[in-house]
Coordinates of C-alpha atoms in Angstrom, one line a residue:
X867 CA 17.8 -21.3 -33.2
X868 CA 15.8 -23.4 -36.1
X869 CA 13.3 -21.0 -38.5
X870 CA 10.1 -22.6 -36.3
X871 CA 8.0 -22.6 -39.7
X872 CA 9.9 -25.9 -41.0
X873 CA 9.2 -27.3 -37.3
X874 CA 8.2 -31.2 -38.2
X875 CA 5.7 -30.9 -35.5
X876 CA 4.1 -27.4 -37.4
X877 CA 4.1 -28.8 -40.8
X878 CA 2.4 -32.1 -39.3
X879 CA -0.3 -29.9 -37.6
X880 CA -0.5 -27.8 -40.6
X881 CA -1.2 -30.8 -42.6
X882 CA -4.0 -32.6 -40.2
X883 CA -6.0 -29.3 -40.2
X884 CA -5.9 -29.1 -44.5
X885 CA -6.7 -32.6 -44.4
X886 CA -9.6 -32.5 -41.9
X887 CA -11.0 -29.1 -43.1
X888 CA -10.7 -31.0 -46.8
X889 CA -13.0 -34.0 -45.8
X890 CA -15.9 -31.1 -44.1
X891 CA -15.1 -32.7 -40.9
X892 CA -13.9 -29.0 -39.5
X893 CA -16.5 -26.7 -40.8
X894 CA -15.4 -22.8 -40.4
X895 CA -13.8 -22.3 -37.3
X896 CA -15.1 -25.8 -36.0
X897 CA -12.7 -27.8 -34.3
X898 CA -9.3 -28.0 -32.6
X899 CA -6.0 -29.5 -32.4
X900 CA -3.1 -29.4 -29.9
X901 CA 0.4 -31.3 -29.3
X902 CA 2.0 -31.7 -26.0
X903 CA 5.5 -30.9 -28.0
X904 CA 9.1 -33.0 -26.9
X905 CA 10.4 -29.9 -25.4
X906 CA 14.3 -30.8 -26.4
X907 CA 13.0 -30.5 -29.8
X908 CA 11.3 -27.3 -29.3
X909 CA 13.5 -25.9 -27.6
X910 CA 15.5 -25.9 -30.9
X911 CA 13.0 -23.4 -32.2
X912 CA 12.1 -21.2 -29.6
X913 CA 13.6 -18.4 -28.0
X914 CA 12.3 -19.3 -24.6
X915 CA 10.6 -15.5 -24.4
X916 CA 7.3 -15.4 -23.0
X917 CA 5.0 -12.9 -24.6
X918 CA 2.3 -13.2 -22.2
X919 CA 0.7 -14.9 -19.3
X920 CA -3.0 -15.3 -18.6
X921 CA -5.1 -17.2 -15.5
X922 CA -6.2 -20.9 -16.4
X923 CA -8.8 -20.9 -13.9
X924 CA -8.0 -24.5 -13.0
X925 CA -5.6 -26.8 -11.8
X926 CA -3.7 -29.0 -14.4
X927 CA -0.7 -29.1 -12.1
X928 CA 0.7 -32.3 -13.3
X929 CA 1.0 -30.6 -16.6
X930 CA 3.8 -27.6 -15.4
X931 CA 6.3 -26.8 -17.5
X932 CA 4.9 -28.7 -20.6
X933 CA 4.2 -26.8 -23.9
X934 CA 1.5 -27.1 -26.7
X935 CA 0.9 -26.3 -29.5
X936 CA -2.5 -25.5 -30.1
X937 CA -5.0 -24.1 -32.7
X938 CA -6.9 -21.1 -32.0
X939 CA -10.0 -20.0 -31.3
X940 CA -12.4 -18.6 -34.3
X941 CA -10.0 -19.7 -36.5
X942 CA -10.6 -21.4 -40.0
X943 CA -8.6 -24.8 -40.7
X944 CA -8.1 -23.9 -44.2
X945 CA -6.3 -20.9 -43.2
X946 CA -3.4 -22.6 -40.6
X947 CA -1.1 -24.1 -43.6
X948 CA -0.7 -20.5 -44.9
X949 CA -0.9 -18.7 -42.2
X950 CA 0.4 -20.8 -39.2
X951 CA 1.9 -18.0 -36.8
X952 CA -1.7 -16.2 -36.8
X953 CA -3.9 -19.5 -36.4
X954 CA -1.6 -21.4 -34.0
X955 CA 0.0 -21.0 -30.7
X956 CA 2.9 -23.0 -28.7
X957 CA 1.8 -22.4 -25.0
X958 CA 3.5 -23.4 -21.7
X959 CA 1.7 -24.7 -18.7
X960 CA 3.2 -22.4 -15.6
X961 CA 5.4 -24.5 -13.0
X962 CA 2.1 -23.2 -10.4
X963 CA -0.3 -25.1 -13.0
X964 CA -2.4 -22.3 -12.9
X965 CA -0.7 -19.8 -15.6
X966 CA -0.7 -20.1 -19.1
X967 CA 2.2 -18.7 -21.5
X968 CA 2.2 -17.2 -24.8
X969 CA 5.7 -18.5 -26.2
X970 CA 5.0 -18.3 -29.9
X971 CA 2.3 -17.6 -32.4
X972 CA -1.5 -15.8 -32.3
X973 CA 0.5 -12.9 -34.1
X974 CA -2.8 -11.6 -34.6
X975 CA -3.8 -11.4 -31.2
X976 CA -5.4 -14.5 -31.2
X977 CA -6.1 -17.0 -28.2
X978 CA -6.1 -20.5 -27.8
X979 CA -9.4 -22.8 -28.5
X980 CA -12.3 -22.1 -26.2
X981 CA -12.4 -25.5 -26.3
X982 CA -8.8 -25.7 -24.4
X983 CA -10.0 -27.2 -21.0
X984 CA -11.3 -30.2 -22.4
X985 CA -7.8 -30.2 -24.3
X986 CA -5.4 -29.7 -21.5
X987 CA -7.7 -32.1 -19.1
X988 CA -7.6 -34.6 -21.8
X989 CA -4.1 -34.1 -21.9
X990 CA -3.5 -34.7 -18.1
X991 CA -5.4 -38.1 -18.2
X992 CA -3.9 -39.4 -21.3
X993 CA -0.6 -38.6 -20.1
X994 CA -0.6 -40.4 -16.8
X995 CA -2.4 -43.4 -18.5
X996 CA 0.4 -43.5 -21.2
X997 CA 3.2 -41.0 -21.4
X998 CA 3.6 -40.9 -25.1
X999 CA -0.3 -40.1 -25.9
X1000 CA 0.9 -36.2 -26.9
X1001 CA -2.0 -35.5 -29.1
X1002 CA -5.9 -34.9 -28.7
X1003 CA -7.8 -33.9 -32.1
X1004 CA -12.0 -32.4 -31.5
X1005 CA -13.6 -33.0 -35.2
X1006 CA -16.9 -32.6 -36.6
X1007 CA -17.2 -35.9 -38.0
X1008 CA -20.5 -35.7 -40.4
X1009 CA -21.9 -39.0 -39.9
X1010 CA -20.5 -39.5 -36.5
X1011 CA -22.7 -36.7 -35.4
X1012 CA -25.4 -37.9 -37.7
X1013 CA -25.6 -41.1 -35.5
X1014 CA -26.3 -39.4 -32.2
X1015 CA -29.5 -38.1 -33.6
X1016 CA -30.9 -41.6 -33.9
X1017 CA -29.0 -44.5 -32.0
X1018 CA -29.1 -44.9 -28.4
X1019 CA -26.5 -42.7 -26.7
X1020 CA -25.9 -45.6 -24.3
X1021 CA -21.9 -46.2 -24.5
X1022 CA -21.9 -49.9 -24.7
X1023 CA -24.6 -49.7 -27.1
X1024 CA -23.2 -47.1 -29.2
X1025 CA -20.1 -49.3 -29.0
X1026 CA -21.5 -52.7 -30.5
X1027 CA -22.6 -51.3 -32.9
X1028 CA -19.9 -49.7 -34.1
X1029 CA -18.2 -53.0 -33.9
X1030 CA -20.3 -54.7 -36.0
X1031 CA -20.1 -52.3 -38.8
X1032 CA -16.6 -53.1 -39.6
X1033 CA -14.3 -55.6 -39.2
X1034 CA -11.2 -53.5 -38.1
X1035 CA -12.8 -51.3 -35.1
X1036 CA -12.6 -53.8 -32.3
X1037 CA -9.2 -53.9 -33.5
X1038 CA -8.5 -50.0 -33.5
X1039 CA -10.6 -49.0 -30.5
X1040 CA -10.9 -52.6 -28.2
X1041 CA -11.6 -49.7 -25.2
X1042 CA -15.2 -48.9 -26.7
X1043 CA -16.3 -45.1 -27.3
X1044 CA -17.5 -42.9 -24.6
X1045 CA -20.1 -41.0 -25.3
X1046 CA -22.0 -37.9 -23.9
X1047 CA -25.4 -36.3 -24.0
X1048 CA -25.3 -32.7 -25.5
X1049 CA -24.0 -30.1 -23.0
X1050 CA -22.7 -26.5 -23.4
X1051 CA -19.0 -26.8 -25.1
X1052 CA -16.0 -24.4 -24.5
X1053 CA -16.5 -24.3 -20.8
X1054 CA -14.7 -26.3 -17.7
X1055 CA -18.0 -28.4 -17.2
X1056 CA -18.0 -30.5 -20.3
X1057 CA -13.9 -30.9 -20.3
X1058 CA -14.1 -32.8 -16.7
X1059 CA -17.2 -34.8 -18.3
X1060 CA -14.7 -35.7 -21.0
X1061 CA -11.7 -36.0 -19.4
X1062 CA -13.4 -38.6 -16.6
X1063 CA -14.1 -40.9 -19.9
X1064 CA -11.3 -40.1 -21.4
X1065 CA -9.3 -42.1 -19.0
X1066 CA -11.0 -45.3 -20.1
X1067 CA -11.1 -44.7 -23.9
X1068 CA -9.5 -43.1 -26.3
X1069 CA -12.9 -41.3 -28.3
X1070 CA -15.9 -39.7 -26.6
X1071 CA -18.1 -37.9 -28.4
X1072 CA -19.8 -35.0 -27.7
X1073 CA -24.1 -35.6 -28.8
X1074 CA -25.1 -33.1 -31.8
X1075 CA -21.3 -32.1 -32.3
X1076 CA -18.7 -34.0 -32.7
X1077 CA -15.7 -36.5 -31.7
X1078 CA -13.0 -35.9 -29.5
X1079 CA -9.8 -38.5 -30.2
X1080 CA -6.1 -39.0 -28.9
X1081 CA -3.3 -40.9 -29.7
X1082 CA 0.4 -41.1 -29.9
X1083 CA 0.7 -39.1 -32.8
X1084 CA -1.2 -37.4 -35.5
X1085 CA -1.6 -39.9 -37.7
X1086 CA -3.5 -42.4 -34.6
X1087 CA -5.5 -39.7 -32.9
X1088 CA -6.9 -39.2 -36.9
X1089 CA -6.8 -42.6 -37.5
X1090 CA -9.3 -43.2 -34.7
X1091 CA -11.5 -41.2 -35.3
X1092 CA -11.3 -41.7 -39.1
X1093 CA -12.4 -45.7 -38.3
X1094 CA -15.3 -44.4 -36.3
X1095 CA -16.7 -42.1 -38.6
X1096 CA -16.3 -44.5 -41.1
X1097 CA -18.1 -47.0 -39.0
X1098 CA -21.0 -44.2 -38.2
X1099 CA -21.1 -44.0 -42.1
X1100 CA -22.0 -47.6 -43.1
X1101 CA -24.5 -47.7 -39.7
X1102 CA -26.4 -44.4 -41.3
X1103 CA -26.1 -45.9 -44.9
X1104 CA -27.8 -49.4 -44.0
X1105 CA -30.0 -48.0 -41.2
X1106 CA -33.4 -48.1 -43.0
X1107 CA -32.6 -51.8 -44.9
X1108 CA -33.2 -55.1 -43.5
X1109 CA -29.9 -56.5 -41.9
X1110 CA -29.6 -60.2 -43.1
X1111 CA -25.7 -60.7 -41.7
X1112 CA -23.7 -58.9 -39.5
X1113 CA -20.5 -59.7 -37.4
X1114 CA -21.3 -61.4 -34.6
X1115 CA -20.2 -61.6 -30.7
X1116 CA -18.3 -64.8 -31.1
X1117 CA -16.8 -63.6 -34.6
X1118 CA -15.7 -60.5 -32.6
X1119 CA -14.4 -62.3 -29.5
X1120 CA -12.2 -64.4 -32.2
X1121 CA -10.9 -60.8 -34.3
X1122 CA -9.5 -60.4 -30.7
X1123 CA -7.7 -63.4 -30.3
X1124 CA -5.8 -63.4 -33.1
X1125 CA -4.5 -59.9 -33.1
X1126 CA -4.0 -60.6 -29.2
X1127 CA -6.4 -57.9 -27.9
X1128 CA -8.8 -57.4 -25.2
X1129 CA -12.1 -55.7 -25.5
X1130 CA -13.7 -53.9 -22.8
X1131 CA -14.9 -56.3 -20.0
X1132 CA -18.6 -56.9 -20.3
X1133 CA -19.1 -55.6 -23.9
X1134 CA -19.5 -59.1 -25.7
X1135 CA -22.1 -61.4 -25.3
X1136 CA -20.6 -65.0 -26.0
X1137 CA -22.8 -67.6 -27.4

């Protein structure tokens, strides 16, 4: 068995939460990460023991027998890198769908996120939509969350204009962003409200708290939400000037054509 603490898929995880607790977009114990893990390639690290088994509450059947690894709850990005077997956990999903197991980490006798329905719901839609999504990131974002105070929480909206506030986000997120109003986090509630939008775009974010993103990887589920915070940055920058120019519906519908993408039906206005 492989030391688990030069794991490629700990060190990665290790690396997003420096990185995102670096750019203030993970304030003190803010935010969450997990990794549906290969499980040939875990396997080479774990012994297979299971240290303890707790009651989901819910079904995430299709999800049996697949393990996480998972950040956990009350616990400070800055601290995972040198501490990673007290701030993360690999968990299994129970062949019932109803159990979850404790295979490796929380040394401490810490649990997973609170924030671990919306996580494993995520997980379940992403997966069945595209089997190689494996990763689901929940970030503060600054301006992101900035934006919800003042723009229109209306998705297509909220979409356009993130569009027009740089030339590469049709590209990256063609889907649009959901978006919902502010509800009570860390509960089942607001992971089904997530996980039902979820299945049409890769973002939603959460009013007054943050961004939820997925991917393939890492490096796309930051990437994604790394263009729309970036996006919500130049909106809150330029929101009190007069707009002379901006990218248009018909510049948009041609970003589309040649890099052979569609955008969500109904979203443009051609001219």
């Amino acid at each position: 068995m492989y030391n688990i603490l030069e794991a490629p898929f700990l060190r990665e995880v290790c690396g997003a939460a420096a990185n995102l607790y670096r750019l203030g977009w993970d304030e003190r114990n803010g935010g969450n990460i997990s990794v549906r893990l290969d499980r040939e390639l875990a396997g080479r690290y774990l012994s297979g023991a299971v240290r303890s088994r707790t009651e989901l509450g819910f079904d995430v059947s299709p999800l049996a027998g697949e393990l996480f690894l998972v950040t956990g709850s009350g616990k400070y990005f800055k601290n995972v890198a040198d501490c990673p077997q007290n701030n993360l956990g690999i968990l299994r999903i129970g062949e019932d769908g109803h159990t979850l197991e404790l295979l490796w980490g929380f040394e401490d006798g810490g649990r997973p996120t609170s924030e671990l329905p919306t996580h494993l719901l995520n997980h379940m839609e992403r997966m069945a939509v595209d089997p190689e999504q494996r990763v689901v990131v929940h970030s503060h974002p600054t301006n992101t969350v900035a934006m919800t105070f003042v723009h229109p929480l209306e998705e297509r909206t909220f979409t356009r204009t993130l569009w027009r506030m740089s030339t590469e986000c049709i590209v990256v997120f063609p889907e649009g962003i959901g978006v919902l109003p502010w509800m009570v986090c860390g509960n089942l509630e607001i992971g089904q409200a997530t996980a039902a939008k979820i299945r049409e775009t890769r973002a939603v974010i959460w009013a007054a708290h943050g961004v939820f993103g997925v991917g393939k990887d890492l490096d796309e589920a930051f990437g994604l939400i790394e263009t729309v915070e970036k996006a919500a940055e130049i909106y809150m920058k330029i929101g009190e000037h007069a707009i002379l120019q901006s990218i248009t519906d018909q510049e948009l519908s041609s970003l589309c054509a040649a890099f052979g993408i569609t955008p969500r039906a109904g979203y443009l206005e051609f001219v």
